[in-house]
Each structure stands twice: as structure tokens, then as C-alpha cells.
mmCIF file of C-alpha atoms in Angstrom:
data_model
loop_
_atom_site.group_PDB
_atom_site.id
_atom_site.type_symbol
_atom_site.label_atom_id
_atom_site.label_comp_id
_atom_site.label_asym_id
_atom_site.label_seq_id
_atom_site.Cartn_x
_atom_site.Cartn_y
_atom_site.Cartn_z
ATOM 1 C CA MET A 1 107.523 126.056 105.229
ATOM 2 C CA LYS A 2 105.123 124.550 107.764
ATOM 3 C CA TYR A 3 104.996 127.801 109.738
ATOM 4 C CA LEU A 4 104.390 129.880 106.603
ATOM 5 C CA PHE A 5 101.564 127.568 105.581
ATOM 6 C CA ALA A 6 100.150 127.718 109.127
ATOM 7 C CA LEU A 7 100.267 131.527 109.070
ATOM 8 C CA ILE A 8 98.423 131.587 105.745
ATOM 9 C CA LEU A 9 95.806 129.164 107.066
ATOM 10 C CA VAL A 10 95.289 131.189 110.221
ATOM 11 C CA SER A 11 94.910 134.351 108.153
ATOM 12 C CA MET A 12 92.435 132.636 105.842
ATOM 13 C CA SER A 13 90.423 131.189 108.711
ATOM 14 C CA LEU A 14 89.897 134.693 110.057
ATOM 15 C CA LEU A 15 88.087 135.462 106.814
ATOM 16 C CA SER A 16 84.645 134.078 106.235
ATOM 17 C CA PHE A 17 85.437 133.510 102.563
ATOM 18 C CA ALA A 18 88.680 133.323 100.610
ATOM 19 C CA ALA A 19 88.564 133.941 96.889
ATOM 20 C CA GLU A 20 90.277 131.467 94.624
ATOM 21 C CA THR A 21 93.347 133.412 93.617
ATOM 22 C CA GLU A 22 96.940 132.913 92.672
ATOM 23 C CA GLN A 23 97.752 133.773 96.306
ATOM 24 C CA SER A 24 95.827 130.766 97.622
ATOM 25 C CA PRO A 25 98.314 128.421 99.297
ATOM 26 C CA LYS A 26 98.933 125.074 97.644
ATOM 27 C CA LEU A 27 98.449 122.106 99.914
ATOM 28 C CA PRO A 28 101.727 120.260 100.578
ATOM 29 C CA MET A 29 101.969 116.609 99.618
ATOM 30 C CA LEU A 30 100.488 114.515 102.406
ATOM 31 C CA THR A 31 99.651 110.864 102.930
ATOM 32 C CA PHE A 32 96.614 109.965 105.019
ATOM 33 C CA ASN A 33 96.155 106.552 106.613
ATOM 34 C CA MET A 34 92.520 105.642 106.196
ATOM 35 C CA ALA A 35 90.350 103.733 108.655
ATOM 36 C CA ASP A 36 89.903 100.923 106.095
ATOM 37 C CA GLY A 37 93.685 100.348 105.943
ATOM 38 C CA SER A 38 94.249 102.139 102.624
ATOM 39 C CA GLN A 39 96.139 105.365 102.051
ATOM 40 C CA ILE A 40 95.193 108.559 100.265
ATOM 41 C CA LYS A 41 97.886 110.878 98.957
ATOM 42 C CA THR A 42 97.033 114.475 98.222
ATOM 43 C CA GLN A 43 98.992 114.333 94.968
ATOM 44 C CA ASP A 44 96.600 111.577 93.811
ATOM 45 C CA LEU A 45 93.680 113.955 94.419
ATOM 46 C CA LEU A 46 95.006 116.637 92.069
ATOM 47 C CA GLY A 47 92.521 117.274 89.301
ATOM 48 C CA LYS A 48 89.590 116.747 91.686
ATOM 49 C CA PRO A 49 88.170 119.109 94.278
ATOM 50 C CA PHE A 50 88.139 117.911 97.872
ATOM 51 C CA ILE A 51 87.447 118.948 101.432
ATOM 52 C CA LEU A 52 89.619 118.011 104.402
ATOM 53 C CA HIS A 53 87.625 118.193 107.624
ATOM 54 C CA PHE A 54 89.943 118.020 110.655
ATOM 55 C CA TRP A 55 87.987 116.788 113.660
ATOM 56 C CA ALA A 56 87.938 114.530 116.725
ATOM 57 C CA THR A 57 85.307 112.182 118.105
ATOM 58 C CA TRP A 58 85.188 114.122 121.397
ATOM 59 C CA CYS A 59 84.529 117.499 119.682
ATOM 60 C CA PRO A 60 80.906 118.705 120.045
ATOM 61 C CA TYR A 61 81.441 121.459 117.439
ATOM 62 C CA CYS A 62 82.577 118.861 114.901
ATOM 63 C CA LYS A 63 79.442 116.817 115.520
ATOM 64 C CA LYS A 64 77.385 119.946 114.973
ATOM 65 C CA LEU A 65 79.109 120.756 111.631
ATOM 66 C CA GLN A 66 79.227 117.266 110.130
ATOM 67 C CA PRO A 67 75.583 117.016 108.972
ATOM 68 C CA GLY A 68 76.182 120.099 106.801
ATOM 69 C CA LEU A 69 79.367 118.616 105.352
ATOM 70 C CA ASP A 70 77.515 115.372 104.695
ATOM 71 C CA LYS A 71 74.846 117.292 102.754
ATOM 72 C CA ILE A 72 77.577 118.942 100.687
ATOM 73 C CA HIS A 73 79.226 115.564 100.112
ATOM 74 C CA LEU A 74 76.009 113.905 98.955
ATOM 75 C CA LYS A 75 75.043 116.842 96.744
ATOM 76 C CA TYR A 76 78.365 117.121 94.908
ATOM 77 C CA GLN A 77 79.940 113.649 95.007
ATOM 78 C CA SER A 78 78.611 112.874 91.519
ATOM 79 C CA GLN A 79 80.607 115.905 90.316
ATOM 80 C CA GLY A 80 83.806 114.546 91.840
ATOM 81 C CA LEU A 81 83.890 116.360 95.185
ATOM 82 C CA GLN A 82 85.352 114.234 97.954
ATOM 83 C CA VAL A 83 85.016 114.939 101.658
ATOM 84 C CA ILE A 84 87.656 113.361 103.847
ATOM 85 C CA ALA A 85 87.196 113.454 107.612
ATOM 86 C CA VAL A 86 90.688 113.733 109.109
ATOM 87 C CA SER A 87 90.753 112.535 112.697
ATOM 88 C CA PHE A 88 93.448 113.848 115.021
ATOM 89 C CA ARG A 89 94.081 114.391 118.753
ATOM 90 C CA GLU A 90 91.975 111.353 119.521
ATOM 91 C CA ASP A 91 91.603 109.390 122.709
ATOM 92 C CA GLU A 92 93.401 106.050 122.557
ATOM 93 C CA ASP A 93 90.196 104.000 122.335
ATOM 94 C CA ALA A 94 88.461 106.220 119.749
ATOM 95 C CA ASN A 95 86.983 104.724 116.600
ATOM 96 C CA PRO A 96 86.459 107.714 114.258
ATOM 97 C CA ALA A 97 85.058 105.765 111.294
ATOM 98 C CA GLN A 98 82.507 103.980 113.480
ATOM 99 C CA SER A 99 81.564 107.280 115.118
ATOM 100 C CA LEU A 100 80.776 108.864 111.748
ATOM 101 C CA PHE A 101 79.012 105.766 110.431
ATOM 102 C CA SER A 102 76.807 105.470 113.514
ATOM 103 C CA ARG A 103 75.641 109.057 112.981
ATOM 104 C CA GLY A 104 74.801 108.318 109.327
ATOM 105 C CA HIS A 105 77.666 110.200 107.674
ATOM 106 C CA HIS A 106 79.276 109.061 104.429
ATOM 107 C CA PHE A 107 82.813 110.418 104.689
ATOM 108 C CA GLN A 108 86.042 108.632 104.029
ATOM 109 C CA THR A 109 87.931 108.700 107.315
ATOM 110 C CA ALA A 110 91.632 109.332 107.831
ATOM 111 C CA ILE A 111 92.941 108.338 111.253
ATOM 112 C CA ASN A 112 95.919 109.220 113.437
ATOM 113 C CA ALA A 113 96.559 112.357 111.388
ATOM 114 C CA ASP A 114 98.272 114.406 114.094
ATOM 115 C CA ASP A 115 101.426 114.848 111.976
ATOM 116 C CA SER A 116 99.468 116.116 108.957
ATOM 117 C CA ALA A 117 97.473 118.507 111.143
ATOM 118 C CA GLU A 118 100.676 119.838 112.666
ATOM 119 C CA LEU A 119 102.330 120.261 109.262
ATOM 120 C CA LEU A 120 99.334 122.296 108.081
ATOM 121 C CA GLY A 121 99.173 124.349 111.259
ATOM 122 C CA VAL A 122 95.761 122.976 112.166
ATOM 123 C CA ARG A 123 95.457 123.486 115.896
ATOM 124 C CA GLY A 124 91.800 123.131 116.712
ATOM 125 C CA THR A 125 88.683 121.269 115.816
ATOM 126 C CA PRO A 126 86.807 121.645 113.623
ATOM 127 C CA THR A 127 89.059 123.035 110.921
ATOM 128 C CA THR A 128 87.864 122.495 107.376
ATOM 129 C CA LEU A 129 89.889 123.115 104.210
ATOM 130 C CA PHE A 130 88.277 123.432 100.770
ATOM 131 C CA ILE A 131 90.825 122.533 98.093
ATOM 132 C CA ASN A 132 90.377 123.149 94.373
ATOM 133 C CA LYS A 133 91.413 120.909 91.461
ATOM 134 C CA LEU A 134 94.862 122.522 91.403
ATOM 135 C CA GLY A 135 95.501 121.594 95.041
ATOM 136 C CA LYS A 136 95.061 125.153 96.305
ATOM 137 C CA VAL A 137 93.296 125.904 99.566
ATOM 138 C CA VAL A 138 90.482 128.304 98.673
ATOM 139 C CA LEU A 139 88.828 128.321 102.085
ATOM 140 C CA ALA A 140 90.063 127.454 105.553
ATOM 141 C CA THR A 141 87.383 127.761 108.185
ATOM 142 C CA THR A 142 86.765 126.902 111.809
ATOM 143 C CA THR A 143 83.000 127.319 111.611
ATOM 144 C CA SER A 144 80.756 124.803 113.320
ATOM 145 C CA ASP A 145 77.591 126.117 111.651
ATOM 146 C CA PRO A 146 76.226 123.366 109.385
ATOM 147 C CA GLN A 147 74.092 125.942 107.558
ATOM 148 C CA ASP A 148 76.917 128.441 106.906
ATOM 149 C CA PRO A 149 76.260 129.647 103.327
ATOM 150 C CA ILE A 150 79.986 130.112 102.707
ATOM 151 C CA LEU A 151 80.457 126.338 102.921
ATOM 152 C CA TYR A 152 77.807 125.692 100.293
ATOM 153 C CA LYS A 153 78.980 128.513 97.999
ATOM 154 C CA THR A 154 82.561 127.335 98.182
ATOM 155 C CA ALA A 155 81.613 123.722 97.454
ATOM 156 C CA ALA A 156 79.539 124.807 94.455
ATOM 157 C CA LYS A 157 82.479 126.858 93.200
ATOM 158 C CA LEU A 158 84.849 123.905 93.584
ATOM 159 C CA VAL A 159 82.829 121.705 91.231
ATOM 160 C CA LYS A 160 82.268 124.306 88.515
ATOM 161 C CA PRO A 161 83.760 123.138 85.214
#
């Protein structure tokens, strides 16, 4: 299953935009350990759109992308869109939540998510998944362009009633 999902994600990330279709892969049930000590389960997010941004504190491309994701988050949070920064492949002394906070970003931060990244076939940073209310991945991208119009179009589509 994990390899099939990884193959689908790789195929989708080669596209600049993936239409929301019946063929969109459904995200498997995952549990993320958050920097504040809480947990978020993907099954608890069903019914709401969300973005999983896989990144690492040492990744310059992630730092480049994050201001764009923060703009998306601030624009659509009142419509229920959540952005979760999912930290993986970190150095032992990394503090992902503090890193984001110090740069003025407003994301919830999952930490030590190497197992979830592996299960999803996420190999590199940044990898960003846009997930609709049904739990289906409608866009998987490795862009680092904070102005990429596909990101903004996909987010707008996720929050449409």
C-alpha cells in the first residue's frame, strides 16, 4: 500500500496541478505528534480541507516556500483550511516550531514525522500535499516558489462550499 501511494504521489508531483477526481488518492490514517505535545489524527481532519507541508529546518527551499504557505493559511483559515508543517529528517538539536515562529509563520507544527513521511513516500523537502474535505490528495507538489499560482488556486478550490 505504501509503495502504491508513493507511486501515485510521485506521479502527481510531476504534474503542476492535479484535478480533484475520483482517482485522487485518499490519505491513509496518520497520527502526528505536535510540537506542543498534542496529537493530530488525519481521520479527525476529515470534513475540513488541510495542507501538509513536509519540511526540515535545514532546507533552504522550504524557507523560501513558507511565506507563500503562510499567506494561504492566513487568507483561508477563517474558511476552515489548516496548514500543518510536518518536520522530518531533522538534526538532533532542531526546534522546528521555534524556527517557524521566529520567522513569523503561523503553522501548527508536527515533529519527528519520519515514519509518516516514509509511509506517504515523501522523500524530499519541501513536499506539500493539498487534501480536500474527503481526505483525498488533490495536489502533491515539490515547488519552492511561494508565488506559484497553482498553490493559491488549489487552496481556493479546497475551501469552496
